Amino acid sequence: MVMVCEKYGVCRTTMRTALQQLTMEGYVYRKRGSGTFVSANKVKQILTSTVEHFSRQIAMQGKKPSIKVLQLDVIPADEFLKEQLMIQEGEPVNMLERIRYVDDIPIQFETAYLPWCKTPALDKQGCEKSFYNILKTQSDLKINKTIETLEMYIADKDAAEKLNICIGEPCFVLDTIAYLGDGAIIEYSKTIYRGDLAHFVIERNY
Amino acid sequence: MVMVCEKYGVCRTTMRTALQQLTMEGYVYRKRGSGTFVSANKVKQILTSTVEHFSRQIAMQGKKPSIKVLQLDVIPADEFLKEQLMIQEGEPVNMLERIRYVDDIPIQFETAYLPWCKTPALDKQGCEKSFYNILKTQSDLKINKTIETLEMYIADKDAAEKLNICIGEPCFVLDTIAYLGDGAIIEYSKTIYRGDLAHFVIERNY
């Protein structure tokens, strides 16, 4: 830091504040006893599951976000989906499979389930952007609360193919339940993140 | 679920609500197409770094929490700690190494750094409980905000020994910066979690 300050004539406090901001935003990282490094690889992700946030966050890091829809189908709810979405068995459900890319590298493989009766207007093209936006504009549905659980996930064949990694590589799996204002569940999703590229930030105020 | 309802004469809605609660609390988990299972292994952790919360959370899951202090030393701040804690290089810092256990299994290895001038009263015995509590009662210091970052961590020799796992096993690493009401940083800590046993829950309201 001293060298940079002298070289560019910047005061130390300014430089320290700037470095802290850059660290928080994932551009650089600090290593004990070794100084500050530029993060080339990791993709910072504020923990939140909306696509809108995803794209904005990635763009803010100067990277190019993109989403590919693999599948959008209506399926009948099985026992598991019935419990996750709190609907009847057999009720129609939108199943949406997507891959999210950063600079054309696949980093997230997501499978989302939404009760069809609340989301009949979902379409493939719209899901390449934010479907929360579609829900809001087309159906006036607004997410009120999410509960996310994060665990380790060892890549199986499917995840490995989707994320272009080897079977057995450690990944994160994030399960999300999203609630509307009236307490109804609007989405259950399961997202697998490449372990080597993910970097989650959780900010809390007490 | 049908079988359990019939066997115990409980209505389905009650059972479903109970199962959802148990799932959220980490006692059971649901698998698509296969029903509900009891979680034997995973330790649920609401993402927050206070020890008080840790013990309460674990106890609520019917498990026995405990903390072992490996080391509590005063060291001079190096370049890295200077930046993390926003103090001068060479200022004294409390370095605290602890292992947290659940049912006598080591699940977290934590190294915390606290500016000594704000935390002169820390002692080994107190750190086996909640040092946030000590800070609050002895010095009237209250955490106002935390910023946590979570990433994958491949166990090195030290982490493997502390957590009783093999070198190379995937773990989580959680970095926490804790702020007081006046914006001063009271703690920087790095916690390594056993990947196979950790289960984070993040709840958000919008």
Coordinates of C-alpha atoms in Angstrom, one line a residue:
Chain A
M1 CA 0.0 0.0 0.0
V2 CA 2.8 2.4 0.9
M3 CA 4.3 1.9 -2.6
V4 CA 1.0 2.5 -4.3
C5 CA 0.3 5.6 -2.2
E6 CA 3.7 7.1 -3.0
K7 CA 3.5 6.2 -6.7
Y8 CA 0.2 7.8 -7.2
G9 CA 0.3 10.5 -4.6
V10 CA -2.8 9.3 -2.8
C11 CA -3.1 9.6 0.9
R12 CA -3.1 6.4 2.9
T13 CA -6.6 6.9 4.4
T14 CA -8.1 7.3 1.0
M15 CA -6.3 4.3 -0.3
R16 CA -7.3 2.2 2.7
T17 CA -11.0 3.1 2.3
A18 CA -10.9 2.4 -1.4
L19 CA -9.3 -1.0 -0.7
Q20 CA -11.9 -1.9 1.9
Q21 CA -14.7 -1.0 -0.5
L22 CA -13.0 -3.1 -3.3
T23 CA -12.6 -6.0 -0.9
M24 CA -16.2 -5.9 0.2
E25 CA -17.3 -5.8 -3.5
G26 CA -15.1 -8.8 -4.2
Y27 CA -12.6 -7.1 -6.6
V28 CA -9.6 -7.7 -4.3
Y29 CA -8.9 -9.8 -1.3
R30 CA -6.5 -9.6 1.6
K31 CA -4.3 -12.3 2.8
R32 CA -2.8 -12.2 6.3
G33 CA 0.8 -10.9 6.2
S34 CA 0.9 -10.7 2.5
G35 CA -1.2 -7.6 1.4
T36 CA -4.0 -7.1 -1.1
F37 CA -4.6 -9.1 -4.2
V38 CA -6.9 -8.7 -7.1
S39 CA -9.5 -11.5 -7.2
A40 CA -9.5 -12.8 -10.8
N41 CA -11.8 -15.8 -10.3
K42 CA -14.4 -15.6 -7.7
V43 CA -17.8 -14.3 -8.4
K44 CA -19.3 -12.4 -5.6
Q45 CA -22.9 -13.1 -4.8
I46 CA -24.9 -11.3 -2.2
L47 CA -27.1 -14.1 -0.9
T48 CA -30.5 -13.5 -2.5
S49 CA -32.2 -15.6 -5.1
T50 CA -33.8 -13.1 -7.5
V51 CA -32.4 -13.1 -11.0
E52 CA -32.7 -9.3 -11.2
H53 CA -30.2 -9.1 -8.4
F54 CA -28.0 -11.7 -10.0
S55 CA -27.6 -9.8 -13.2
R56 CA -27.1 -6.5 -11.5
Q57 CA -24.5 -7.9 -9.1
I58 CA -22.5 -9.5 -11.8
A59 CA -22.6 -6.4 -14.0
M60 CA -21.5 -4.3 -11.1
Q61 CA -18.4 -6.5 -10.9
G62 CA -17.6 -5.7 -14.5
K63 CA -18.5 -9.2 -15.7
K64 CA -21.1 -10.3 -18.2
P65 CA -24.0 -12.2 -16.8
S66 CA -26.3 -14.4 -19.0
I67 CA -28.9 -17.0 -18.4
K68 CA -29.8 -20.0 -20.6
V69 CA -33.2 -21.7 -20.2
L70 CA -32.8 -25.5 -20.6
Q71 CA -36.4 -26.4 -20.0
L72 CA -39.7 -24.9 -19.0
D73 CA -42.4 -27.6 -18.5
V74 CA -45.6 -28.0 -16.7
I75 CA -45.5 -31.2 -14.5
P76 CA -47.9 -32.6 -11.9
A77 CA -46.8 -32.1 -8.2
D78 CA -45.4 -35.2 -6.6
E79 CA -45.2 -35.9 -2.9
F80 CA -42.1 -33.8 -2.5
L81 CA -43.3 -30.8 -4.5
K82 CA -46.7 -30.9 -2.7
E83 CA -44.8 -30.5 0.6
Q84 CA -42.4 -27.9 -0.6
L85 CA -45.0 -25.7 -2.3
M86 CA -47.9 -26.5 0.1
I87 CA -50.2 -27.5 -2.8
Q88 CA -52.2 -30.6 -3.6
E89 CA -50.5 -33.7 -5.1
G90 CA -51.1 -33.6 -8.9
E91 CA -51.5 -29.9 -9.1
P92 CA -49.7 -28.4 -12.2
V93 CA -46.3 -26.9 -11.5
N94 CA -44.0 -24.9 -13.7
M95 CA -40.6 -26.6 -13.7
L96 CA -37.8 -24.3 -14.9
E97 CA -34.2 -25.4 -15.5
R98 CA -31.6 -22.7 -16.1
I99 CA -27.9 -22.3 -16.2
R100 CA -26.4 -18.9 -15.2
Y101 CA -23.2 -17.8 -16.8
V102 CA -20.6 -15.2 -15.9
D103 CA -18.4 -14.3 -18.8
D104 CA -19.7 -17.4 -20.5
I105 CA -18.6 -19.7 -17.8
P106 CA -21.5 -21.7 -16.2
I107 CA -21.5 -21.0 -12.5
Q108 CA -25.0 -21.9 -11.4
F109 CA -27.4 -24.7 -12.3
E110 CA -30.9 -23.9 -11.1
T111 CA -34.1 -25.9 -11.0
A112 CA -37.1 -23.9 -9.9
Y113 CA -40.7 -25.1 -9.2
L114 CA -43.6 -22.6 -9.2
P115 CA -47.3 -23.4 -8.8
W116 CA -48.7 -23.1 -12.3
C117 CA -52.0 -21.5 -11.2
K118 CA -50.0 -18.5 -9.9
T119 CA -47.6 -18.4 -12.8
P120 CA -49.5 -19.3 -16.0
A121 CA -47.7 -16.5 -18.0
L122 CA -44.2 -17.8 -17.6
D123 CA -42.4 -18.2 -20.9
K124 CA -39.0 -19.4 -21.9
Q125 CA -37.9 -16.0 -23.3
G126 CA -39.0 -14.1 -20.2
C127 CA -37.1 -16.6 -18.0
E128 CA -33.8 -15.6 -19.7
K129 CA -34.3 -12.4 -17.8
S130 CA -35.9 -12.1 -14.4
F131 CA -39.1 -14.1 -13.9
Y132 CA -39.6 -12.3 -10.6
N133 CA -40.0 -9.2 -12.9
I134 CA -42.5 -11.1 -15.1
L135 CA -44.5 -12.1 -12.0
K136 CA -44.5 -8.6 -10.7
T137 CA -45.6 -6.9 -14.0
Q138 CA -47.9 -9.6 -15.4
S139 CA -49.5 -10.8 -12.2
D140 CA -48.6 -8.3 -9.5
L141 CA -46.9 -11.0 -7.4
K142 CA -44.2 -9.7 -5.0
I143 CA -41.8 -11.8 -3.0
N144 CA -42.1 -10.9 0.6
K145 CA -39.7 -13.4 2.3
T146 CA -37.2 -16.1 1.4
I147 CA -35.7 -18.9 3.4
E148 CA -32.5 -20.2 2.0
T149 CA -30.4 -23.2 3.2
L150 CA -26.9 -23.7 2.0
E151 CA -25.0 -27.0 2.1
M152 CA -22.1 -28.7 0.5
Y153 CA -22.9 -30.8 -2.6
I154 CA -20.6 -33.2 -4.3
A155 CA -21.2 -32.9 -8.1
D156 CA -23.0 -35.9 -9.6
K157 CA -23.0 -36.6 -13.3
D158 CA -25.8 -34.2 -14.2
A159 CA -24.4 -31.3 -12.2
A160 CA -20.9 -31.9 -13.5
E161 CA -22.2 -31.8 -17.1
K162 CA -24.2 -28.7 -16.6
L163 CA -21.4 -26.8 -14.8
N164 CA -18.6 -28.2 -16.9
I165 CA -16.7 -29.7 -14.0
C166 CA -15.7 -33.2 -12.9
I167 CA -17.9 -35.6 -11.1
G168 CA -17.0 -35.5 -7.4
E169 CA -16.0 -31.8 -7.3
P170 CA -17.3 -29.9 -4.2
C171 CA -20.2 -27.5 -5.0
F172 CA -22.6 -25.5 -3.0
V173 CA -26.3 -26.3 -3.1
L174 CA -28.7 -23.5 -2.1
D175 CA -32.4 -24.4 -1.5
T176 CA -34.8 -21.5 -1.6
I177 CA -38.4 -21.1 -0.6
A178 CA -39.9 -17.8 -1.6
Y179 CA -43.1 -16.5 0.0
L180 CA -45.6 -13.9 -1.1
G181 CA -47.1 -11.3 1.2
D182 CA -50.0 -13.6 2.1
G183 CA -47.7 -16.4 3.2
A184 CA -48.3 -18.5 0.1
I185 CA -45.2 -20.2 -1.4
I186 CA -44.5 -18.9 -4.9
E187 CA -41.3 -20.8 -5.5
Y188 CA -39.1 -23.7 -4.4
S189 CA -35.7 -23.8 -6.1
K190 CA -32.5 -25.8 -5.9
T191 CA -29.4 -24.1 -7.2
I192 CA -26.0 -25.8 -7.5
Y193 CA -23.0 -23.4 -7.5
R194 CA -19.5 -24.2 -8.7
G195 CA -17.6 -24.4 -5.4
D196 CA -14.4 -22.9 -6.8
L197 CA -16.0 -19.8 -8.2
A198 CA -18.7 -19.0 -5.6
H199 CA -18.3 -16.3 -3.0
F200 CA -21.3 -15.4 -0.8
V201 CA -21.7 -12.2 1.1
I202 CA -24.2 -11.9 4.0
E203 CA -24.7 -8.6 5.6
R204 CA -26.7 -8.2 8.8
N205 CA -27.8 -5.3 10.9
Y206 CA -28.8 -5.9 14.5
Chain B
M1 CA -47.1 -39.2 5.8
V2 CA -50.4 -41.0 5.2
M3 CA -49.1 -44.0 7.2
V4 CA -48.0 -41.8 10.1
C5 CA -51.3 -39.9 10.1
E6 CA -53.4 -43.1 10.2
K7 CA -51.2 -44.7 12.8
Y8 CA -51.3 -41.7 15.2
G9 CA -54.7 -40.3 14.3
V10 CA -53.2 -36.9 13.4
C11 CA -54.8 -34.9 10.6
R12 CA -52.8 -34.3 7.5
T13 CA -52.6 -30.5 7.7
T14 CA -51.3 -30.7 11.3
M15 CA -48.7 -33.2 10.2
R16 CA -47.7 -31.2 7.2
T17 CA -47.2 -28.0 9.3
A18 CA -45.2 -30.0 11.9
L19 CA -43.0 -31.5 9.2
Q20 CA -42.4 -28.1 7.6
Q21 CA -41.4 -26.7 11.0
L22 CA -39.1 -29.7 11.6
T23 CA -37.6 -29.3 8.2
M24 CA -36.9 -25.6 8.7
E25 CA -35.3 -26.4 12.0
G26 CA -33.1 -29.0 10.4
Y27 CA -34.5 -32.1 12.3
V28 CA -35.8 -33.7 9.1
Y29 CA -35.2 -33.2 5.4
R30 CA -37.3 -33.9 2.4
K31 CA -36.1 -35.6 -0.8
R32 CA -37.9 -35.3 -4.0
G33 CA -40.2 -38.3 -4.7
S34 CA -39.0 -40.1 -1.6
G35 CA -40.6 -38.4 1.5
T36 CA -39.3 -37.1 4.7
F37 CA -36.1 -38.3 6.5
V38 CA -34.7 -37.6 9.9
S39 CA -31.4 -35.6 9.6
A40 CA -28.9 -37.5 11.8
N41 CA -25.8 -35.6 10.9
K42 CA -26.1 -32.1 9.7
V43 CA -25.9 -29.3 12.2
K44 CA -28.2 -26.4 11.4
Q45 CA -26.7 -23.0 11.8
I46 CA -28.5 -19.7 11.3
L47 CA -25.9 -17.6 9.7
T48 CA -24.7 -15.3 12.5
S49 CA -21.4 -15.4 14.3
T50 CA -22.2 -14.8 17.9
V51 CA -21.4 -17.6 20.3
E52 CA -24.5 -17.0 22.2
H53 CA -26.5 -17.8 19.1
F54 CA -24.3 -20.8 18.4
S55 CA -25.0 -22.4 21.8
R56 CA -28.7 -21.6 21.8
Q57 CA -29.2 -22.9 18.2
I58 CA -27.4 -26.2 18.9
A59 CA -29.2 -26.7 22.2
M60 CA -32.5 -26.1 20.4
Q61 CA -31.7 -29.0 18.1
G62 CA -31.3 -31.3 21.1
K63 CA -27.5 -31.5 20.7
K64 CA -24.8 -30.6 23.2
P65 CA -22.7 -27.5 22.2
S66 CA -19.3 -26.9 23.7
I67 CA -16.3 -24.7 23.0
K68 CA -12.6 -25.3 23.7
V69 CA -10.2 -22.4 23.8
L70 CA -6.9 -23.4 22.2
Q71 CA -5.2 -20.1 22.6
L72 CA -5.8 -16.5 23.7
D73 CA -2.8 -14.2 23.1
V74 CA -2.0 -10.6 22.6
I75 CA -0.1 -10.1 19.3
P76 CA 0.9 -6.9 17.4
A77 CA -1.2 -6.1 14.3
D78 CA 0.5 -6.9 11.0
E79 CA -0.4 -5.3 7.7
F80 CA -3.3 -7.7 7.2
L81 CA -4.8 -7.1 10.7
K82 CA -4.3 -3.4 10.4
E83 CA -6.5 -3.4 7.3
Q84 CA -9.1 -5.8 8.6
L85 CA -9.5 -4.1 11.9
M86 CA -8.7 -0.5 10.7
I87 CA -6.1 0.0 13.4
Q88 CA -2.4 1.0 13.3
E89 CA 0.3 -1.5 12.5
G90 CA 1.8 -2.8 15.7
E91 CA -1.3 -2.1 17.9
P92 CA -2.0 -5.0 20.3
V93 CA -4.7 -7.4 19.2
N94 CA -6.4 -10.3 21.1
M95 CA -6.0 -13.4 19.0
L96 CA -8.4 -16.1 20.0
E97 CA -8.4 -19.7 18.7
R98 CA -11.3 -21.9 19.5
I99 CA -12.9 -25.1 18.4
R100 CA -16.7 -25.5 18.6
Y101 CA -18.1 -29.0 19.2
V102 CA -21.5 -30.5 18.8
D103 CA -22.0 -33.7 20.7
D104 CA -18.2 -33.7 21.2
I105 CA -17.5 -33.7 17.4
P106 CA -15.4 -30.7 16.3
I107 CA -17.4 -28.8 13.7
Q108 CA -15.9 -25.3 13.6
F109 CA -12.3 -24.0 14.0
E110 CA -12.4 -20.3 14.6
T111 CA -9.6 -17.7 14.8
A112 CA -10.8 -14.3 16.0
Y113 CA -8.9 -11.0 16.2
L114 CA -10.1 -8.2 18.4
P115 CA -8.4 -4.8 19.1
W116 CA -6.9 -5.2 22.6
C117 CA -7.7 -1.6 23.6
K118 CA -11.4 -2.4 23.2
T119 CA -11.3 -5.9 24.8
P120 CA -8.7 -5.9 27.5
A121 CA -10.9 -8.0 29.8
L122 CA -11.1 -11.1 27.6
D123 CA -10.0 -14.2 29.4
K124 CA -9.8 -17.8 28.5
Q125 CA -12.5 -19.0 30.7
G126 CA -15.0 -16.4 29.5
C127 CA -14.2 -17.3 25.9
E128 CA -15.5 -20.8 26.5
K129 CA -18.9 -19.1 26.7
S130 CA -19.9 -16.1 24.7
F131 CA -17.3 -13.3 24.5
Y132 CA -19.9 -11.1 23.0
N133 CA -21.6 -11.4 26.3
I134 CA -18.4 -10.5 28.2
L135 CA -18.0 -7.4 25.9
K136 CA -21.6 -6.4 26.6
T137 CA -21.5 -6.8 30.4
Q138 CA -17.9 -5.8 31.1
S139 CA -17.5 -3.0 28.5
D140 CA -21.0 -2.2 27.3
L141 CA -19.9 -3.0 23.7
K142 CA -22.7 -4.0 21.4
I143 CA -22.4 -5.5 17.9
N144 CA -24.4 -3.4 15.5
K145 CA -23.7 -5.0 12.1
T146 CA -21.8 -7.9 10.6
I147 CA -20.5 -8.6 7.1
E148 CA -19.9 -12.3 6.5
T149 CA -18.4 -13.9 3.4
L150 CA -18.6 -17.6 2.7
E151 CA -16.4 -19.6 0.4
M152 CA -15.2 -23.2 -0.2
Y153 CA -12.1 -24.2 1.7
I154 CA -10.0 -27.2 1.0
A155 CA -8.7 -28.5 4.4
D156 CA -5.0 -27.9 4.9
K157 CA -3.0 -29.8 7.5
D158 CA -3.9 -27.5 10.4
A159 CA -7.6 -27.4 9.6
A160 CA -7.7 -31.2 9.1
E161 CA -6.1 -31.8 12.5
K162 CA -8.4 -29.3 14.3
L163 CA -11.5 -30.7 12.7
N164 CA -10.5 -34.4 12.8
I165 CA -10.8 -34.8 9.0
C166 CA -8.5 -35.6 6.1
I167 CA -6.4 -33.1 4.3
G168 CA -8.1 -32.1 1.1
E169 CA -11.7 -32.5 2.3
P170 CA -14.0 -29.7 1.3
C171 CA -14.9 -27.2 4.1
F172 CA -16.6 -23.9 4.3
V173 CA -14.7 -20.8 5.4
L174 CA -16.7 -17.9 6.9
D175 CA -15.0 -14.5 7.3
T176 CA -16.8 -12.1 9.6
I177 CA -16.2 -8.5 10.3
A178 CA -18.3 -7.2 13.2
Y179 CA -19.0 -3.5 13.7
L180 CA -20.1 -1.5 16.8
G181 CA -22.7 1.2 16.7
D182 CA -20.1 3.9 16.0
G183 CA -18.8 2.0 12.9
A184 CA -15.7 0.8 14.7
I185 CA -14.6 -2.7 13.9
I186 CA -14.6 -4.9 17.0
E187 CA -13.8 -8.3 15.5
Y188 CA -12.4 -10.0 12.4
S189 CA -12.7 -13.7 12.5
K190 CA -12.2 -16.7 10.2
T191 CA -14.1 -19.8 10.8
I192 CA -13.6 -23.1 9.1
Y193 CA -16.6 -25.5 9.1
R194 CA -16.6 -29.2 8.3
G195 CA -18.3 -29.3 5.0
D196 CA -20.1 -32.6 5.6
L197 CA -21.8 -31.4 8.8
A198 CA -22.6 -27.7 8.1
H199 CA -26.0 -26.5 7.1
F200 CA -26.6 -22.8 6.9
V201 CA -30.0 -21.1 7.0
I202 CA -30.5 -17.6 5.7
E203 CA -33.9 -16.0 6.2
R204 CA -34.7 -12.7 4.5
N205 CA -37.6 -10.3 4.6
Y206 CA -38.2 -7.8 1.8

